[in-house]
mmCIF file of C-alpha atoms and ligand atoms in Angstrom:
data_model
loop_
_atom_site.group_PDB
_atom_site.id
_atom_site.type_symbol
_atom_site.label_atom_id
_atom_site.label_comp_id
_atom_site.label_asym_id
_atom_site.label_seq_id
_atom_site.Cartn_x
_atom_site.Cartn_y
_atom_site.Cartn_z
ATOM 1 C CA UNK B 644 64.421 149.451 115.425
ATOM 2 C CA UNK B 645 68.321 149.137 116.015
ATOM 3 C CA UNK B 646 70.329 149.923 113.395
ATOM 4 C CA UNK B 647 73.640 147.591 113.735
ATOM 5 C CA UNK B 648 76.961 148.672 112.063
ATOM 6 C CA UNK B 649 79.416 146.616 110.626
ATOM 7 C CA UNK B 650 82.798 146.127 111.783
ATOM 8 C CA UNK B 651 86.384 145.951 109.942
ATOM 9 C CA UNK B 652 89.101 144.215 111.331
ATOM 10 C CA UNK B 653 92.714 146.060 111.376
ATOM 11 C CA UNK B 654 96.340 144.367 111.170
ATOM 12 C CA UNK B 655 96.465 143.984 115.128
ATOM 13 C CA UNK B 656 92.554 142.516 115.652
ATOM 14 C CA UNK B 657 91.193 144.796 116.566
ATOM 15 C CA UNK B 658 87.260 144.686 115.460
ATOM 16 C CA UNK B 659 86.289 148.899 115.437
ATOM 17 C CA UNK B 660 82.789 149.567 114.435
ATOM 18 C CA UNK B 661 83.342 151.745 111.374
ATOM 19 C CA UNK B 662 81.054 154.322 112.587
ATOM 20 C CA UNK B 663 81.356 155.645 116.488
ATOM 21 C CA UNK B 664 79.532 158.987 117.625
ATOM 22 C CA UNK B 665 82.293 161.936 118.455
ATOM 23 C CA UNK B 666 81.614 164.107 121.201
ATOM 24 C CA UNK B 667 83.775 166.718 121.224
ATOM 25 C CA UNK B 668 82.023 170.182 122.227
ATOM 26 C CA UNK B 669 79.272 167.736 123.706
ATOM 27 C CA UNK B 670 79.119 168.960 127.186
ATOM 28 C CA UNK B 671 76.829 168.088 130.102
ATOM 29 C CA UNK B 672 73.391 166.480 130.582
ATOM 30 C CA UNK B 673 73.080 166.815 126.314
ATOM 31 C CA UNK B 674 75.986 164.457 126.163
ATOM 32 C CA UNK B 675 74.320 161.885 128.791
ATOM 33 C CA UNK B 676 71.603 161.733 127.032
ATOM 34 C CA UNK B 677 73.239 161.424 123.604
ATOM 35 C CA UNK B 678 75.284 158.951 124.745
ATOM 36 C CA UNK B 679 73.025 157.091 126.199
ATOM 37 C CA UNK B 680 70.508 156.799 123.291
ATOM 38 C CA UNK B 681 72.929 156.381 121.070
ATOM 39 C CA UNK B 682 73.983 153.065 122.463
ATOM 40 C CA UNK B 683 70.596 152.326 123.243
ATOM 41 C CA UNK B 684 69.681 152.416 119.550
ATOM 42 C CA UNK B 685 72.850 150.454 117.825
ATOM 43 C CA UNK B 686 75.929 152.709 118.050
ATOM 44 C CA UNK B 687 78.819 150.334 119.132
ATOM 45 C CA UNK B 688 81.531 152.940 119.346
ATOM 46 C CA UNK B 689 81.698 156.252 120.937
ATOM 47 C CA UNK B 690 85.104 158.581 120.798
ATOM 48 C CA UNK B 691 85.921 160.993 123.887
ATOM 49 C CA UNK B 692 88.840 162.452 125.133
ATOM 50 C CA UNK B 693 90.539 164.029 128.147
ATOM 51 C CA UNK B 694 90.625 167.064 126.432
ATOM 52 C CA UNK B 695 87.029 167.428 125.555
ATOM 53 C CA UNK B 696 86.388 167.538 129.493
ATOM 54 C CA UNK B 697 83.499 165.468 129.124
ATOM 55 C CA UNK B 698 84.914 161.996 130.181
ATOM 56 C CA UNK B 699 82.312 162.035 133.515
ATOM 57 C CA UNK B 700 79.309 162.635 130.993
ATOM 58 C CA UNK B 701 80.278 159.960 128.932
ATOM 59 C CA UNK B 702 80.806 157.360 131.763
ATOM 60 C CA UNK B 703 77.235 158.509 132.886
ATOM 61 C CA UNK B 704 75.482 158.153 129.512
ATOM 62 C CA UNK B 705 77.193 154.602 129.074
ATOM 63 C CA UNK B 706 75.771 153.689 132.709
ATOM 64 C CA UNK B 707 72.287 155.521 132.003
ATOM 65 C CA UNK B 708 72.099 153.433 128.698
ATOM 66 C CA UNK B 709 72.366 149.590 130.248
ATOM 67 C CA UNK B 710 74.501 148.600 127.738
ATOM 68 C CA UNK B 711 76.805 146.432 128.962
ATOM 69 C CA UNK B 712 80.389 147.792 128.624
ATOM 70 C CA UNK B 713 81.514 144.771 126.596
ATOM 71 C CA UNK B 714 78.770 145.017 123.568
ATOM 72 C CA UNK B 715 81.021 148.597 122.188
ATOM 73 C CA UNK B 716 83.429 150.403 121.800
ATOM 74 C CA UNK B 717 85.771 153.054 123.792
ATOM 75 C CA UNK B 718 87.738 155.304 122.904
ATOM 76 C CA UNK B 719 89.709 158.392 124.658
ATOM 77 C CA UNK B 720 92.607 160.027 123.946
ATOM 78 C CA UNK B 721 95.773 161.761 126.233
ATOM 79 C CA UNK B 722 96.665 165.112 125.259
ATOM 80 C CA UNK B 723 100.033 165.910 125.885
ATOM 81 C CA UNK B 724 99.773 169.238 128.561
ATOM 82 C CA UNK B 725 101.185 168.825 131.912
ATOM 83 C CA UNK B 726 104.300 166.599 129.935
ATOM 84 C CA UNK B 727 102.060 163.991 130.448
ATOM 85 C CA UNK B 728 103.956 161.895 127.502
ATOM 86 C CA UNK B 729 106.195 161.212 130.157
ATOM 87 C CA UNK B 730 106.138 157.355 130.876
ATOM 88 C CA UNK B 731 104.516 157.963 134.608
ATOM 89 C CA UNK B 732 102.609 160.344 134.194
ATOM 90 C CA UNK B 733 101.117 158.652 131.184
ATOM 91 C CA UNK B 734 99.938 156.237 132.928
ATOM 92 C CA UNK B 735 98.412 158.196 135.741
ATOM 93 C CA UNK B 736 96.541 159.822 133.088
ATOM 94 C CA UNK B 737 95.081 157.055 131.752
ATOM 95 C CA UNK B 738 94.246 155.563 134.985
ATOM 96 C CA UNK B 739 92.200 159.581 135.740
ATOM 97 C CA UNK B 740 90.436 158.504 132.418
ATOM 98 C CA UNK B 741 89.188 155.148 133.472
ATOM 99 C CA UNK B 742 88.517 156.210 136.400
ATOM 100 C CA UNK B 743 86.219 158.878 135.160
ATOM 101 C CA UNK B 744 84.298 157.115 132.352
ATOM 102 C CA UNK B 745 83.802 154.553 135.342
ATOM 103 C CA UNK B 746 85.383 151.836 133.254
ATOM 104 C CA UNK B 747 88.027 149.271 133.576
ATOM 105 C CA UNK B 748 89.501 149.327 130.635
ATOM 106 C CA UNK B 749 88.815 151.513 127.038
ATOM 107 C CA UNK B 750 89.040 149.490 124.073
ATOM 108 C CA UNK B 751 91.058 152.287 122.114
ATOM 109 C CA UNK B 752 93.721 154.694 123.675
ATOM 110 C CA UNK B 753 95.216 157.315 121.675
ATOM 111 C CA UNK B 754 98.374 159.652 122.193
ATOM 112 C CA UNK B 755 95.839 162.934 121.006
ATOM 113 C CA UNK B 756 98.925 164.724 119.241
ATOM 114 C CA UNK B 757 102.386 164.310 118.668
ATOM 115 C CA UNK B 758 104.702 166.185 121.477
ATOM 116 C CA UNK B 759 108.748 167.169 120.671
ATOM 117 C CA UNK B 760 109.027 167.748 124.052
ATOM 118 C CA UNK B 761 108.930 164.129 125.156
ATOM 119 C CA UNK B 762 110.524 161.425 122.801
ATOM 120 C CA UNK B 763 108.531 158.556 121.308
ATOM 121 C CA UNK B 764 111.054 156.286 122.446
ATOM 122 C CA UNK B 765 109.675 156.510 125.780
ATOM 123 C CA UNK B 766 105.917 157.207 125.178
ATOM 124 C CA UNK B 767 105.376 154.429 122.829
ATOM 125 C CA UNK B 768 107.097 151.618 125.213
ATOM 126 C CA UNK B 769 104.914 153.504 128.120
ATOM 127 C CA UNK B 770 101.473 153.203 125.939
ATOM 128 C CA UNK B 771 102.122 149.661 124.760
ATOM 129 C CA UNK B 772 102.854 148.821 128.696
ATOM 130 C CA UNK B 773 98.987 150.159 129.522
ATOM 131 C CA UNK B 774 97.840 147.617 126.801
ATOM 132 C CA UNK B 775 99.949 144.818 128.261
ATOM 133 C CA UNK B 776 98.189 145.814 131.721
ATOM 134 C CA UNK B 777 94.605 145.836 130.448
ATOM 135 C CA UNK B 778 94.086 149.545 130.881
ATOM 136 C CA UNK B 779 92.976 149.504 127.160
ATOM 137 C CA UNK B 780 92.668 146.790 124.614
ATOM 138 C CA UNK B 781 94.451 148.474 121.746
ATOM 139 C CA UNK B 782 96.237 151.307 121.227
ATOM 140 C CA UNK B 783 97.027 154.359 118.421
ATOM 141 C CA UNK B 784 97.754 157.792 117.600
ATOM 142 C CA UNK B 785 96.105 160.893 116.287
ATOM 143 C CA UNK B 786 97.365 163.728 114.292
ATOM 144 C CA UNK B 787 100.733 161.834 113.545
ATOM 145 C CA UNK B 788 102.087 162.468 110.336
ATOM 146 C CA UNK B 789 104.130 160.008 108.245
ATOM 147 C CA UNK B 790 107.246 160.493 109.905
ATOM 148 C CA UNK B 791 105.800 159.994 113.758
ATOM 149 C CA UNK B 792 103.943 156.838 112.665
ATOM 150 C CA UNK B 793 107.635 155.664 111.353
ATOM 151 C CA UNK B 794 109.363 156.711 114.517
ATOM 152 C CA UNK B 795 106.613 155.342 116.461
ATOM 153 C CA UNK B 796 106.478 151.841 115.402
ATOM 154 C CA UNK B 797 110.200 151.689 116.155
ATOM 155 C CA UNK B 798 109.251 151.454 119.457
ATOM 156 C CA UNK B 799 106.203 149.870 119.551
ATOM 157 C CA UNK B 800 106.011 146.247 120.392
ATOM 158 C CA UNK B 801 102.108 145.609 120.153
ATOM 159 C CA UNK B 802 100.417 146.914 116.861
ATOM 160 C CA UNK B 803 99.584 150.794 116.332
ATOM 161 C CA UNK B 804 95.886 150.167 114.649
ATOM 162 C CA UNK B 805 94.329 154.087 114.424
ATOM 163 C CA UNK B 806 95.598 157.624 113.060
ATOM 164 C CA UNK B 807 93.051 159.489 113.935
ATOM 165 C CA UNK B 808 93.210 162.273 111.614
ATOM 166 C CA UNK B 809 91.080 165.106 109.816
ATOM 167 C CA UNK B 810 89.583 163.778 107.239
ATOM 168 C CA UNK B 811 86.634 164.629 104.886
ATOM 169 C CA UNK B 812 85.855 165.633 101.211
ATOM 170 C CA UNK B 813 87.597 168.557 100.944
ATOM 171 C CA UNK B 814 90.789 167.817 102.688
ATOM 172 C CA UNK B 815 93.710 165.859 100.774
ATOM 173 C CA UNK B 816 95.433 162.921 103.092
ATOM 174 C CA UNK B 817 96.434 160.795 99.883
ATOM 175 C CA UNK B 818 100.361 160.245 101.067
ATOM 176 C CA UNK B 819 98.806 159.098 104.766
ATOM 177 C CA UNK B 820 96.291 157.348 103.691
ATOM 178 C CA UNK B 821 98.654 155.375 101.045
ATOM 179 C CA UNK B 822 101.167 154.688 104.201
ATOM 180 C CA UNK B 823 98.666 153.821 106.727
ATOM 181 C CA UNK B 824 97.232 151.379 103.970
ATOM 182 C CA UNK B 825 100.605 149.882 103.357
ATOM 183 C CA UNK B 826 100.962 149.342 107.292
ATOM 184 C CA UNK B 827 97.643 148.389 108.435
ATOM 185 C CA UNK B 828 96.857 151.148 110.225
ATOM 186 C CA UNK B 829 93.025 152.321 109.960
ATOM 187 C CA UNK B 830 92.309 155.923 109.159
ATOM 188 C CA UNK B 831 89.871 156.795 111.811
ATOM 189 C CA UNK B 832 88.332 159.936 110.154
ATOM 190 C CA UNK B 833 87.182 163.228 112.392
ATOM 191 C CA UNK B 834 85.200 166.124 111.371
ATOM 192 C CA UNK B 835 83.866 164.086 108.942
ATOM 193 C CA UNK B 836 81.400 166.464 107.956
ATOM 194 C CA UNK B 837 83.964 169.267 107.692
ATOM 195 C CA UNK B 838 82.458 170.650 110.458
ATOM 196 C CA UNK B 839 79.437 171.293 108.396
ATOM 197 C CA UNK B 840 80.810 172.199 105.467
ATOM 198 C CA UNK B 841 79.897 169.361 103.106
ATOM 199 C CA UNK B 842 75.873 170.548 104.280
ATOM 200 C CA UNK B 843 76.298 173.388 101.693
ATOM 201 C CA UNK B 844 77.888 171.887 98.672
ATOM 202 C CA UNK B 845 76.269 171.370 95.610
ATOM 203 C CA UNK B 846 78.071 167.922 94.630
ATOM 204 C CA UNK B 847 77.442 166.719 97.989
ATOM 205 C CA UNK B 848 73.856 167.465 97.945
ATOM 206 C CA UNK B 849 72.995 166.597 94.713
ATOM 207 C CA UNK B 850 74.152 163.083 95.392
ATOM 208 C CA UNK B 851 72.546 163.203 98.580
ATOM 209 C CA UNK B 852 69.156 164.077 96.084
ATOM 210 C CA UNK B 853 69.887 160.856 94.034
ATOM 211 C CA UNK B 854 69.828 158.584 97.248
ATOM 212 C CA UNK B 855 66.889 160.134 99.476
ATOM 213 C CA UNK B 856 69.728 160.759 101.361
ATOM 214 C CA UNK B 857 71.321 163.993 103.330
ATOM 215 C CA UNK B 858 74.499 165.328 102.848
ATOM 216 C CA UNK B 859 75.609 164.444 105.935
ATOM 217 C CA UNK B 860 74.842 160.738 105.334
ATOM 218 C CA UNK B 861 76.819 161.163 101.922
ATOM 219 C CA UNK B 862 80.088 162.664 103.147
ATOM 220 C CA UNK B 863 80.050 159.718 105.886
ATOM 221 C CA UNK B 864 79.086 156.911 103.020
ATOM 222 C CA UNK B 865 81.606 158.259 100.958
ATOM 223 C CA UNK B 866 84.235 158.048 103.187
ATOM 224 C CA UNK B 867 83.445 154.439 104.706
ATOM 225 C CA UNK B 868 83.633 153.474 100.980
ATOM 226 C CA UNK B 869 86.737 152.763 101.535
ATOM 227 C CA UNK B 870 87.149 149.688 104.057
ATOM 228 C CA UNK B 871 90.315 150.481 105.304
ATOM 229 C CA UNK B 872 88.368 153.863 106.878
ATOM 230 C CA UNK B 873 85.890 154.481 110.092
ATOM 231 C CA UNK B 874 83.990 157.656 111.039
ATOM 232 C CA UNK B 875 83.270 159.647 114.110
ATOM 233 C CA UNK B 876 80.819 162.344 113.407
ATOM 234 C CA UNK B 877 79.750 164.287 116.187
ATOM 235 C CA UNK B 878 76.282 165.468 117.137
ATOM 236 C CA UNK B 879 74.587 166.705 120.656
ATOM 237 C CA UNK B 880 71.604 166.416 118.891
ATOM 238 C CA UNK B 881 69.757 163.065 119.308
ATOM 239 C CA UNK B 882 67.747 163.538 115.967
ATOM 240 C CA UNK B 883 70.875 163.562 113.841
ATOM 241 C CA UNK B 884 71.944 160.216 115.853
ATOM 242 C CA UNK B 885 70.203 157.395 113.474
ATOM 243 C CA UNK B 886 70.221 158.702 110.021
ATOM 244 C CA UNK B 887 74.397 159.276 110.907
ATOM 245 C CA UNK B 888 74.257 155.625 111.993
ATOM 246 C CA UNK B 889 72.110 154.987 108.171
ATOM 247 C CA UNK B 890 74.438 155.958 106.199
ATOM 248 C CA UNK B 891 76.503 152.953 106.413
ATOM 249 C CA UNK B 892 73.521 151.688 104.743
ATOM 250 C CA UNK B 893 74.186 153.928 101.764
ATOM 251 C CA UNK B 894 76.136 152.521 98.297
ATOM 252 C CA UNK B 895 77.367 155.506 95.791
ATOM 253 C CA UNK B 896 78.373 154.894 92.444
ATOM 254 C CA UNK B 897 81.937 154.665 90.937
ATOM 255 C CA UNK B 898 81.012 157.749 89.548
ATOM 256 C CA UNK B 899 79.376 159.322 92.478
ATOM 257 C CA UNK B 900 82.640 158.519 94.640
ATOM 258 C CA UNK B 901 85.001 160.169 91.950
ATOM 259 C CA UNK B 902 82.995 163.093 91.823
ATOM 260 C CA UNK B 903 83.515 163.926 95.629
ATOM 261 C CA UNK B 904 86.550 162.477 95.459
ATOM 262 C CA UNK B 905 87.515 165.744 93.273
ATOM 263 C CA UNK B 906 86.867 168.561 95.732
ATOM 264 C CA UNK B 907 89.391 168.082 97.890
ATOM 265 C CA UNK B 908 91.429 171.233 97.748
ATOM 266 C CA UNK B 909 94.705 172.078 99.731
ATOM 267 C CA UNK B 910 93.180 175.014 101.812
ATOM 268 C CA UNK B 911 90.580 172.079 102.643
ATOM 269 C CA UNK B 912 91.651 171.878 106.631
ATOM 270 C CA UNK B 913 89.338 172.545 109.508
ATOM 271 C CA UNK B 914 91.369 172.077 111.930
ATOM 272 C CA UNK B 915 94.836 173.142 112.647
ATOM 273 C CA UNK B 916 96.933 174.184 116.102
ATOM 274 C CA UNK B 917 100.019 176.097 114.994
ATOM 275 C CA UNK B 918 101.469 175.438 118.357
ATOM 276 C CA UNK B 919 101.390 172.099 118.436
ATOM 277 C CA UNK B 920 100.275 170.490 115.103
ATOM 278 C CA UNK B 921 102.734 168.230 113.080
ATOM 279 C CA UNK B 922 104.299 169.089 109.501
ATOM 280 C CA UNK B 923 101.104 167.484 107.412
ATOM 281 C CA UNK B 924 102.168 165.146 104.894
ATOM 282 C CA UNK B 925 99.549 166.727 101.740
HETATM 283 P P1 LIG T 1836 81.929 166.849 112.490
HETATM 284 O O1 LIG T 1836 81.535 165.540 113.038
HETATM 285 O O2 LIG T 1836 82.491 166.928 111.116
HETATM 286 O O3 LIG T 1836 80.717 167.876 112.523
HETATM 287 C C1 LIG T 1836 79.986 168.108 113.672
HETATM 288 C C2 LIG T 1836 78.924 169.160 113.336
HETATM 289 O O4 LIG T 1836 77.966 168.593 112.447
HETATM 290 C C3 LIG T 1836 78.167 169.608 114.575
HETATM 291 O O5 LIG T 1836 77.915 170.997 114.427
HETATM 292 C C4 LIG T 1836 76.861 168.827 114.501
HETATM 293 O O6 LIG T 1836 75.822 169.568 115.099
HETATM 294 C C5 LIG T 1836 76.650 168.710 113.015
HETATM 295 N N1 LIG T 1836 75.918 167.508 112.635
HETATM 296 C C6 LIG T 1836 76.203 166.215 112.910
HETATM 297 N N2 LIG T 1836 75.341 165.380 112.331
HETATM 298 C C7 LIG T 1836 74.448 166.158 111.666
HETATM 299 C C8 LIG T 1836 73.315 165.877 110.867
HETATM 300 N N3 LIG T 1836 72.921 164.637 110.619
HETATM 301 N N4 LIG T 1836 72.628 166.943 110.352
HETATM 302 C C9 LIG T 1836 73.022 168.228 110.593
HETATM 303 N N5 LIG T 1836 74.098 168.540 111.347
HETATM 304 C C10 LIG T 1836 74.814 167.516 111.882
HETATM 305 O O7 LIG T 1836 83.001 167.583 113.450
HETATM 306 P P2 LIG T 1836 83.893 167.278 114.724
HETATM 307 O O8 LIG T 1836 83.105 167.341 115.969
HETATM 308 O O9 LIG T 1836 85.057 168.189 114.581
HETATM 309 O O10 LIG T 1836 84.466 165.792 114.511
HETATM 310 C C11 LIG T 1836 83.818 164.626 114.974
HETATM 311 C C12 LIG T 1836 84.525 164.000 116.149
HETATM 312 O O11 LIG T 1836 85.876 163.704 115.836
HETATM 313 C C13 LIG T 1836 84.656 164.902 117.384
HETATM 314 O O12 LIG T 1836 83.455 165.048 118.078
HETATM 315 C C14 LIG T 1836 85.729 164.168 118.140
HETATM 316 O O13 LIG T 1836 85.195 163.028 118.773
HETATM 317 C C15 LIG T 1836 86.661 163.800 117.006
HETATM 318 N N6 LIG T 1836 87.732 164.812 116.781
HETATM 319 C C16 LIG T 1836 89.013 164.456 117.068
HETATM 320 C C17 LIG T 1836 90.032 165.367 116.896
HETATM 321 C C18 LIG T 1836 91.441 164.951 117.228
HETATM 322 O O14 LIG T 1836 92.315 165.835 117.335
HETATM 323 N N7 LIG T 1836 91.708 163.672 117.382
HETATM 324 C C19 LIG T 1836 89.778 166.664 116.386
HETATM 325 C C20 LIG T 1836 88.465 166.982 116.060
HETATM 326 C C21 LIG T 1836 87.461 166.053 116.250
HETATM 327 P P3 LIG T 1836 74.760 168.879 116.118
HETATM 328 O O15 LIG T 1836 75.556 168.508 117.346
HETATM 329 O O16 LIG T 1836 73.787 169.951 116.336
HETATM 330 O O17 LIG T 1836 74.210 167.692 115.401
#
């Protein structure tokens, strides 16, 4: 049976399934083939990246699933090596990404982090241009804190609609999340399951007791609680694939949600590059 997802709409239109399957650190034939059941059973978004070197995989497991490329999704990301911020090459990149998820266009493309080296003032006109072109539909950021997003939307002429940014149970994002709600931006959560993390803790799971439910399933219902919110989580692992997809299914309590809502501590991050990662606004 296909499990469907609901959609939210953002400030510029853009209609993003709230949950999508991540697939970082999926890597070869096991991310065909979780690609391609995962659109075969009701996932209508899937998140990749140039970075994740698994672009080729994902165009395959699109192709091997005969879903037609307009009934989800896309997303994929530009990381900033190689200066490729720079207007030109920004758009070569993102041409090397079509061209290897064998697609015409993504329906999400995201500057991966924010990079000094190359001012916004030229990316952002550069990105908005590939949107203008039809190389992607809409476009956003990831790992931008406060102060990007501001300098960004200077420039920007067609609507930023994603931050993707860390976010889970345990990590505080309460300034961002208050900005990017007061500038309809959505907050496109990663590691969503802290990486695992929220598997082992006793809140989490005895919720997840209350609701036949796992904890996985609670950490993801918790945060799509909040409808200005989606989720990626990741798995390789095709049995995790539908009861991820369930928990939009899953209604906590007022109570439930301010109890998880508490554990969010400021040593909460997973993931952090000291070389290249922003000042973070909590
Ligand atoms: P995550 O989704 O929080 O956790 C993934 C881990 O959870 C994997 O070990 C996975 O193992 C396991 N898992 C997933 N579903 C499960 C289930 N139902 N039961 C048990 N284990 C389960 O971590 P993430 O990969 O860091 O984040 C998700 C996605 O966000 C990434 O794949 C990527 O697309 C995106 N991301 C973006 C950035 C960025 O800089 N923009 C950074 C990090 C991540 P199995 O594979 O074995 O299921």
């Amino acid at each position: 049976m296909s499990t469907k997802s609901y959609t939210i709409r953002t400030a510029g239109q853009a209609n993003i399934p709230v949950l999508g399957l991540g697939t970082w650190q999926s890597t070869g034939n096991d991310c065909v083939e979780v690609v391609s059941k995962a659109l075969q059973m009701g996932y209508e978004h899937i998140d990749t990246a140039q970075a994740y070197g698994n672009e080729k995989q994902v165009g395959e497991g699109i192709k091997q699933s005969g879903v037609a490329r307009d009934k989800f999704f896309l997303t994929t990301k530009i990381f900033p090596d190689d200066m490729k911020f720079e207007p030109e090459k920004l758009k070569a990149a993102a041409e090397q990404s079509l061209k290897d998820l064998d697609t015409d266009y993504v329906d999400l493309l995201l500057l991966h982090w924010p990079d000094d080296r190359v001012p916004l003032s030229e990316t952002i006109p550069a990105l908005c241009e590939l949107q203008k072109q039809g190389l992607t539909r809409h476009i956003g950021v990831s790992n931008f804190n406060i102060a990007n997003i501001v300098e960004a939307k200077k420039h920007a002429d067609v609507p930023i609609v994603v931050n993707q940014v860390e976010f889970h149970p345990f990590i505080k994002q309460d300034s961002l999340q208050t900005f990017l709600n007061n500038h309809h931006i959505l907050l496109e959560a990663y590691s969503p399951l802290a990486r695992g993390d929220v598997f082992d803790n006793e809140v989490i799971q005895k919720i997840a007791d209350n609701h036949n439910a796992t904890p996985a399933q609670v950490s993801l219902a918790w945060i799509l609680s909040d409808k200005d919110r989606v989720a990626i989580p990741k798995t390789s692992n095709p049995e995790h694939l539908q009861g991820n997809l369930d928990a939009t299914k899953i209604e906590l309590s007022a109570d439930e949600l301010e109890q998880i809502g508490k554990l969010a501590r400021s040593d909460g991050r997973k993931i952090e590059h000291p070389d290249y990662s922003p000042q973070w606004d909590d």
